[in-house]
Tab-separated table of C-alpha atoms in Angstrom:
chain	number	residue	atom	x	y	z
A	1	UNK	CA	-29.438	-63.777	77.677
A	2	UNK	CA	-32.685	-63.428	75.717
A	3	UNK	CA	-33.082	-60.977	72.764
A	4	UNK	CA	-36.471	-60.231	71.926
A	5	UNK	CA	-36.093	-59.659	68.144
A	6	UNK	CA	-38.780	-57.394	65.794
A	7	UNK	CA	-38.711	-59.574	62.765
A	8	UNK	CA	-40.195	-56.642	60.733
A	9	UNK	CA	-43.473	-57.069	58.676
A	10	UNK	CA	-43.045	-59.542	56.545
A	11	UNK	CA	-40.062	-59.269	53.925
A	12	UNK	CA	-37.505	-61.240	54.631
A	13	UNK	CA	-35.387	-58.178	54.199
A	14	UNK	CA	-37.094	-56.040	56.532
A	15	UNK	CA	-35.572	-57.335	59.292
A	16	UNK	CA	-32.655	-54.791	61.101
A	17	UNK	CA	-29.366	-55.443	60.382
A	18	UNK	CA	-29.087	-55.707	64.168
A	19	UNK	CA	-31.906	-58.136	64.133
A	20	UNK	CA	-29.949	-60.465	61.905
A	21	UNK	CA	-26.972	-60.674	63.471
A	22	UNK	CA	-28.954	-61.745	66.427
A	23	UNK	CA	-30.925	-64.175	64.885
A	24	UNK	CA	-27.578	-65.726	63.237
A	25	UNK	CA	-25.371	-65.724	66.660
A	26	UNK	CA	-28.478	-67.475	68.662
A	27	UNK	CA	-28.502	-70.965	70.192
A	28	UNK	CA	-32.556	-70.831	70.458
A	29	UNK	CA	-34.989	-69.255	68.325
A	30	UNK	CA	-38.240	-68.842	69.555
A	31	UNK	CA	-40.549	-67.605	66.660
A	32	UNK	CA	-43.779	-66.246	66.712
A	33	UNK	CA	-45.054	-69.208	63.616
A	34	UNK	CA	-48.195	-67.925	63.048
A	35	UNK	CA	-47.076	-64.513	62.212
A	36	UNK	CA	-43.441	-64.499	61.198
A	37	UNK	CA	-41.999	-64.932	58.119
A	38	UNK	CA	-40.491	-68.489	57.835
A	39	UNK	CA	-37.745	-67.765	55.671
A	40	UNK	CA	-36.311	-65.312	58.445
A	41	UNK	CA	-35.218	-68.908	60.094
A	42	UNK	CA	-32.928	-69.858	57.083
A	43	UNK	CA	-30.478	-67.125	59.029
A	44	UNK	CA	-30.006	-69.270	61.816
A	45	UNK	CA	-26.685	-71.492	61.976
A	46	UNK	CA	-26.757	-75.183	62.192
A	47	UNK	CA	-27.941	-76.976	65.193
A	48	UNK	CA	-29.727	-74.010	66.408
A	49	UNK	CA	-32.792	-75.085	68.334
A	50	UNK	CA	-36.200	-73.416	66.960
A	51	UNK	CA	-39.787	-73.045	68.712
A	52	UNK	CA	-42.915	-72.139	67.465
A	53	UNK	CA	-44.594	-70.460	70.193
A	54	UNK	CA	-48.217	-70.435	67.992
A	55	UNK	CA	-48.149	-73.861	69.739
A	56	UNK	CA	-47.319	-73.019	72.862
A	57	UNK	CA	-48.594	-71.495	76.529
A	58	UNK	CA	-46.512	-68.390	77.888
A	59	UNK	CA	-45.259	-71.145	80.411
A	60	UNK	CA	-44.078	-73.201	77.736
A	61	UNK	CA	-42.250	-69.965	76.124
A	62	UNK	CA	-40.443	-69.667	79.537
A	63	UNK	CA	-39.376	-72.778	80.403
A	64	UNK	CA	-37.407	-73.159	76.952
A	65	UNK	CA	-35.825	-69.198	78.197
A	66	UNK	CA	-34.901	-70.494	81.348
A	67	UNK	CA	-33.110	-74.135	80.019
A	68	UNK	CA	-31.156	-72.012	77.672
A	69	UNK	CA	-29.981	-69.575	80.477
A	70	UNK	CA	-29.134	-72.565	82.807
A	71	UNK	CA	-27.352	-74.002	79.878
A	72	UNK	CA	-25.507	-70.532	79.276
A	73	UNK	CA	-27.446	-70.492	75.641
A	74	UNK	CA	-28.683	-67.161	73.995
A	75	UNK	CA	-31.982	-67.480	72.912
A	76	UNK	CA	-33.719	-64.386	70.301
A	77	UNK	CA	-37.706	-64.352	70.852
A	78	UNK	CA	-38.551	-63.180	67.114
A	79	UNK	CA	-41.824	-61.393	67.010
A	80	UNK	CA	-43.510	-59.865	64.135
A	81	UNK	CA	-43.256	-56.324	62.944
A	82	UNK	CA	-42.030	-54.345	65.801
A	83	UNK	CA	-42.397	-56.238	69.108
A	84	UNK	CA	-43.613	-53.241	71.302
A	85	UNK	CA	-46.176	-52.911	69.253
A	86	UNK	CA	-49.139	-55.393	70.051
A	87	UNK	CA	-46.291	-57.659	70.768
A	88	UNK	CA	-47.589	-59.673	74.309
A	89	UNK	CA	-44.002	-58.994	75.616
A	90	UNK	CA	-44.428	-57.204	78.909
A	91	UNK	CA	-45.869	-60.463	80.641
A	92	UNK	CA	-42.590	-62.395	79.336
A	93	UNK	CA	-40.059	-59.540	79.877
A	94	UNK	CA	-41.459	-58.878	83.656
A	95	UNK	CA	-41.262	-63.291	84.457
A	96	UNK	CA	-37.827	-62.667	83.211
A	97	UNK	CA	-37.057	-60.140	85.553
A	98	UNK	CA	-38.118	-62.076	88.926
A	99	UNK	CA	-35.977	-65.011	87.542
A	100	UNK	CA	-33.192	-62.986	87.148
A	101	UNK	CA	-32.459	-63.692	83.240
A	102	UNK	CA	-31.242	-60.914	81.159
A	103	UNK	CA	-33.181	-59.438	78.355
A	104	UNK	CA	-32.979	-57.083	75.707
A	105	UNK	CA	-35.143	-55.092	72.972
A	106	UNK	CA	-34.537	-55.009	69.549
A	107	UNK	CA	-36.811	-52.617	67.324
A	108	UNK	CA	-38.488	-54.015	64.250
A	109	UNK	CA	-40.654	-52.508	61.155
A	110	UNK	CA	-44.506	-52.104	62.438
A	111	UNK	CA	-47.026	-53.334	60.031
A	112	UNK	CA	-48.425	-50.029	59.939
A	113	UNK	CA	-45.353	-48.298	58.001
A	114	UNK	CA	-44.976	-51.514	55.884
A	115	UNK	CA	-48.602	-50.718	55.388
A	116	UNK	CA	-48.234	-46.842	54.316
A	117	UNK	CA	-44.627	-48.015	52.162
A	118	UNK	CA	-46.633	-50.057	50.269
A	119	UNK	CA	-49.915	-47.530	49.756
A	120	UNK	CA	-46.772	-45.013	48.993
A	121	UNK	CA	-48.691	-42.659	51.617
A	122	UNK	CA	-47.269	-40.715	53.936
A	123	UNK	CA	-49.339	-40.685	57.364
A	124	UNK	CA	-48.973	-37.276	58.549
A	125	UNK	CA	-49.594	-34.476	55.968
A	126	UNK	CA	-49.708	-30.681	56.595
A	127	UNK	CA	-52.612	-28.990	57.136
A	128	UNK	CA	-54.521	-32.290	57.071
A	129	UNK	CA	-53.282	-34.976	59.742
A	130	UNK	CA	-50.298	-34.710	62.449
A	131	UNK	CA	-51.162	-37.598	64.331
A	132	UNK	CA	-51.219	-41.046	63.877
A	133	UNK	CA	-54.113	-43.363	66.185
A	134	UNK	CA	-52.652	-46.916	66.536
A	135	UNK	CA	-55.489	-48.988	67.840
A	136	UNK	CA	-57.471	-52.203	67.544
A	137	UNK	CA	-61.826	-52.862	67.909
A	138	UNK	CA	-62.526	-54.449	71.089
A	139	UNK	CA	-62.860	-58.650	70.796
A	140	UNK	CA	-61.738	-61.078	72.916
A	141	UNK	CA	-59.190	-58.842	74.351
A	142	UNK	CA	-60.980	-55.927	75.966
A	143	UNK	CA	-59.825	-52.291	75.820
A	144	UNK	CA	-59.864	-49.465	78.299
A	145	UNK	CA	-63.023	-47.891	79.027
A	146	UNK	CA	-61.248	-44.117	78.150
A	147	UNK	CA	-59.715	-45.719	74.909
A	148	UNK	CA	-63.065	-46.975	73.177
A	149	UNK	CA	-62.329	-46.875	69.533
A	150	UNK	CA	-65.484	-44.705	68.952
A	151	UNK	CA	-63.768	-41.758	71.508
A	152	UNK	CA	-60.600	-42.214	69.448
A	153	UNK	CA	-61.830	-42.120	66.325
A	154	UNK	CA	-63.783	-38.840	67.049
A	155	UNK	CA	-60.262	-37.209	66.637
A	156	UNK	CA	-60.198	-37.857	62.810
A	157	UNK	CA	-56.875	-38.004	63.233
A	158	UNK	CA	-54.806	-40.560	61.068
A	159	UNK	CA	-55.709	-44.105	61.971
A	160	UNK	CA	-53.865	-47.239	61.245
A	161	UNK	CA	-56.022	-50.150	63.275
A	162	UNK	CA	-54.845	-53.576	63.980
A	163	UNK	CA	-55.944	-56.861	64.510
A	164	UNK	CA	-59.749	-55.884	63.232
A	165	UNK	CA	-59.724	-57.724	60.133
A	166	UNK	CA	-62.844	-60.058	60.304
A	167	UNK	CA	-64.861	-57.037	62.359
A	168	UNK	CA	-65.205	-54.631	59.322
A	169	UNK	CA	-68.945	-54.136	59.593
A	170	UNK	CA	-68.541	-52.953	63.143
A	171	UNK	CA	-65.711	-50.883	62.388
A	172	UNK	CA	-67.671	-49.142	59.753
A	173	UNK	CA	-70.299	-48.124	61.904
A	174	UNK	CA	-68.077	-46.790	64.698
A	175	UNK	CA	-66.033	-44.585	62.212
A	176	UNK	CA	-70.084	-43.286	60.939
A	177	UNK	CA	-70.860	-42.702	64.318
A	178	UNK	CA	-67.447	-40.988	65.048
A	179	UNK	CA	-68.469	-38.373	62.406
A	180	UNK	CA	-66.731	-39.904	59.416
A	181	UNK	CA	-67.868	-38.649	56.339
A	182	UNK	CA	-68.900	-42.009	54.046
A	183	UNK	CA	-66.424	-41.106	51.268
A	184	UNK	CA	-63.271	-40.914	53.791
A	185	UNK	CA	-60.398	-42.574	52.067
A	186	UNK	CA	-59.522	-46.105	53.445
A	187	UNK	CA	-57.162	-48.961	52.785
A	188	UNK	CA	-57.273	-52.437	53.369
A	189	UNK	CA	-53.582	-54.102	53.053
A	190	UNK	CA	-52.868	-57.958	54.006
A	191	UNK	CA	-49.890	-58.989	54.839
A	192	UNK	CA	-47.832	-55.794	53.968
A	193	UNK	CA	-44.639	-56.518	52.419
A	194	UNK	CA	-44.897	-60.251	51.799
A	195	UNK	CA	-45.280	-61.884	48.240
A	196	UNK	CA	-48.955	-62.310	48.198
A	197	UNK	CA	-49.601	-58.751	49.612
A	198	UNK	CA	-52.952	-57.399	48.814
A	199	UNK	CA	-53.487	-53.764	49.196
A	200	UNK	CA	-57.141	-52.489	48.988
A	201	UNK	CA	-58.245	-48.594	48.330
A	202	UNK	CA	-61.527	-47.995	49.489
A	203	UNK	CA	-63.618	-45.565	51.535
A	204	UNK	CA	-65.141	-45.602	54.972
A	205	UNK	CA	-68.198	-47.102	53.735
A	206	UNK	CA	-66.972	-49.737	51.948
A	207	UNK	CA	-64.672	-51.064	54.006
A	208	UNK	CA	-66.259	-54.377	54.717
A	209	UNK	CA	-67.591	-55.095	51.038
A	210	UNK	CA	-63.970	-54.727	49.849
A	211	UNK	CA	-62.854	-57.243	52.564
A	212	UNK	CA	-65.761	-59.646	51.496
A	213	UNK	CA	-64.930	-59.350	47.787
A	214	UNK	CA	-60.956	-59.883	48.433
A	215	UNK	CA	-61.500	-62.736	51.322
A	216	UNK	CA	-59.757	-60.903	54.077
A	217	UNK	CA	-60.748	-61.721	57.135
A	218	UNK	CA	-57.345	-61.867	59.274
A	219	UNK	CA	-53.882	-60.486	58.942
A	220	UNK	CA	-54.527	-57.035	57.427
A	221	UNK	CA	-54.239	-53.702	58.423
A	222	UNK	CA	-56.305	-51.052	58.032
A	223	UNK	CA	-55.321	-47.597	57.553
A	224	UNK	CA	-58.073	-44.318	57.705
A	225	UNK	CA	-58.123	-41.325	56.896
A	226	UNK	CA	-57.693	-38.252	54.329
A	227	UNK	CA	-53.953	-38.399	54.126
A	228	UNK	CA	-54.536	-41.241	51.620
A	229	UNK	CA	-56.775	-39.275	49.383
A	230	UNK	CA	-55.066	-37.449	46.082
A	231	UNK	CA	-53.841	-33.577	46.941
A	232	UNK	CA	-56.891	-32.417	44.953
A	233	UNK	CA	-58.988	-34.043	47.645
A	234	UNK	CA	-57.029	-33.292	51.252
A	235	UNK	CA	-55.245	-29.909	49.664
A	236	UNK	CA	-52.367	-30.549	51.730
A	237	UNK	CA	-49.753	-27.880	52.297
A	238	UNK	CA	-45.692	-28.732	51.282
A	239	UNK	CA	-43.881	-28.813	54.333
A	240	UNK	CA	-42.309	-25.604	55.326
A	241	UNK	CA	-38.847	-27.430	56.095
A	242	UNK	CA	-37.869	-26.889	52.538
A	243	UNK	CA	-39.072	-23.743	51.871
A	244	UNK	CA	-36.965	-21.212	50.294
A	245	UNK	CA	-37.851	-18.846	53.276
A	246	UNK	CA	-37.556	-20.531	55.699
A	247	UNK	CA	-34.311	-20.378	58.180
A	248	UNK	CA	-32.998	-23.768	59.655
A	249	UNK	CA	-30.174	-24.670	62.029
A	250	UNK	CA	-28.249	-26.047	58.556
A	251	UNK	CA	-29.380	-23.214	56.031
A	252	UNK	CA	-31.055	-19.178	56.190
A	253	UNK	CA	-33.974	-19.098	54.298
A	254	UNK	CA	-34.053	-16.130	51.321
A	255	UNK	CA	-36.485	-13.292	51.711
A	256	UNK	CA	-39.269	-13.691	49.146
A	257	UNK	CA	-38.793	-10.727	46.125
């Protein structure tokens, strides 16, 4: 059996309690090094076998799956943040399937809400932003045609974009030429939740001169939009859920005097 395992975002303690009992039962571990928090492997029990797969080729990956299976091993596939999430594990979980090896999913905190815990925002807002864009710029791995970040961005919807770190400049100008007004609240935050997290407010057009001054160039998020500005800025509206008028299926709301 293989477990693919969310690791969460960075804390150690961000993992799912779920997540940790896997990680402590397996026989293999095969970590995602580059990403993943190293002190996550301190859960595993002795003489469990660990991989980093930063080094490896997806063949590699599967050929240490399929020696565990023959050997009746479980092995946990830890990913970073939330592994269905920019997580490359369709490819492995479809090889799996024509060889016949059980798998199984196991959710994981996204970088984006360690991202927003840490900026203490909340991403959707009455009366200001209901949606939330998760997306990436186009670099060496191309996106669709229909979802060019440009045609997304036109939305002004809430964005949270990943893995476009060192391309600031060029995300700048594709938020300008989505219509973003220069002033639009922005954040910069590298590596959410770990020790040396760095989180950066900042505004549309400055986006890239924050990143210069700080050093970021990789493993940062970027979050967009006017959810993150002050209520004097967005005037956002309370949610109606606690309203004193307002009837639920667990309370009547009271008629306003």
């Amino acid at each position: 059996m293989v477990n693919f395992v969310g690791a969460g975002c960075g804390a150690k303690d961000l993992i799912t309690v779920r997540g940790q009992r896997l990680l402590q039962q397996a026989d293999v571990v095969i970590y995602a090094g580059s990403l993943v928090n190293p002190a996550l492997l301190e859960e595993t029990r002795e003489g469990c076998e660990t991989y980093d797969s930063a080094k490896m080729t997806l063949d590699e990956v599967l050929a240490v799956m399929e020696r565990a299976e023959e050997r009746g091993l479980m092995t946990v596939r830890l990913h970073t943040g939330d592994p269905s999430v920019y997580g490359a594990i369709r490819e492995q979980m479809d090889r799996l399937s024509e060889r016949g090896i059980p798998y199984e999913v196991c959710p994981g905190v996204s970088s984006f809400c360690g991202a927003a815990a840490s900026l203490r925002a909340e991403l959707t807002l009455p009366e200001v932003s209901q949606t939330v864009i998760l997306t990436r710029l186009a670099g060496r791995t191309r996106t669709p045609k229909k979802e060019s970040f440009r045609a997304l961005a036109a939305h002004h919807a809430t964005m949270a974009v990943f893995l476009s770190a060192g391309m600031l400049k060029e995300l700048e100008q594709e938020l300008k030429a989505a219509g973003y007004e220069p002033e639009t609240p922005a954040a910069i935050v590298y590596k959410a939740t770990w020790p040396d997290e760095k989180t950066i407010r900042c505004t549309v057009s400055t986006l890239w001169a924050a990143a210069e001054r700080e050093g970021i160039t990789k493993t940062a998020i970027i979050l967009i939009g006017d959810v993150l500005g002050s209520r004097k800025q967005n005037g956002y509206a309370d949610s109606r859920l606690y309203a004193a008028d307002f009837t639920t299926g667990f309370r009547k709301g009271r008629d306003k005097a």
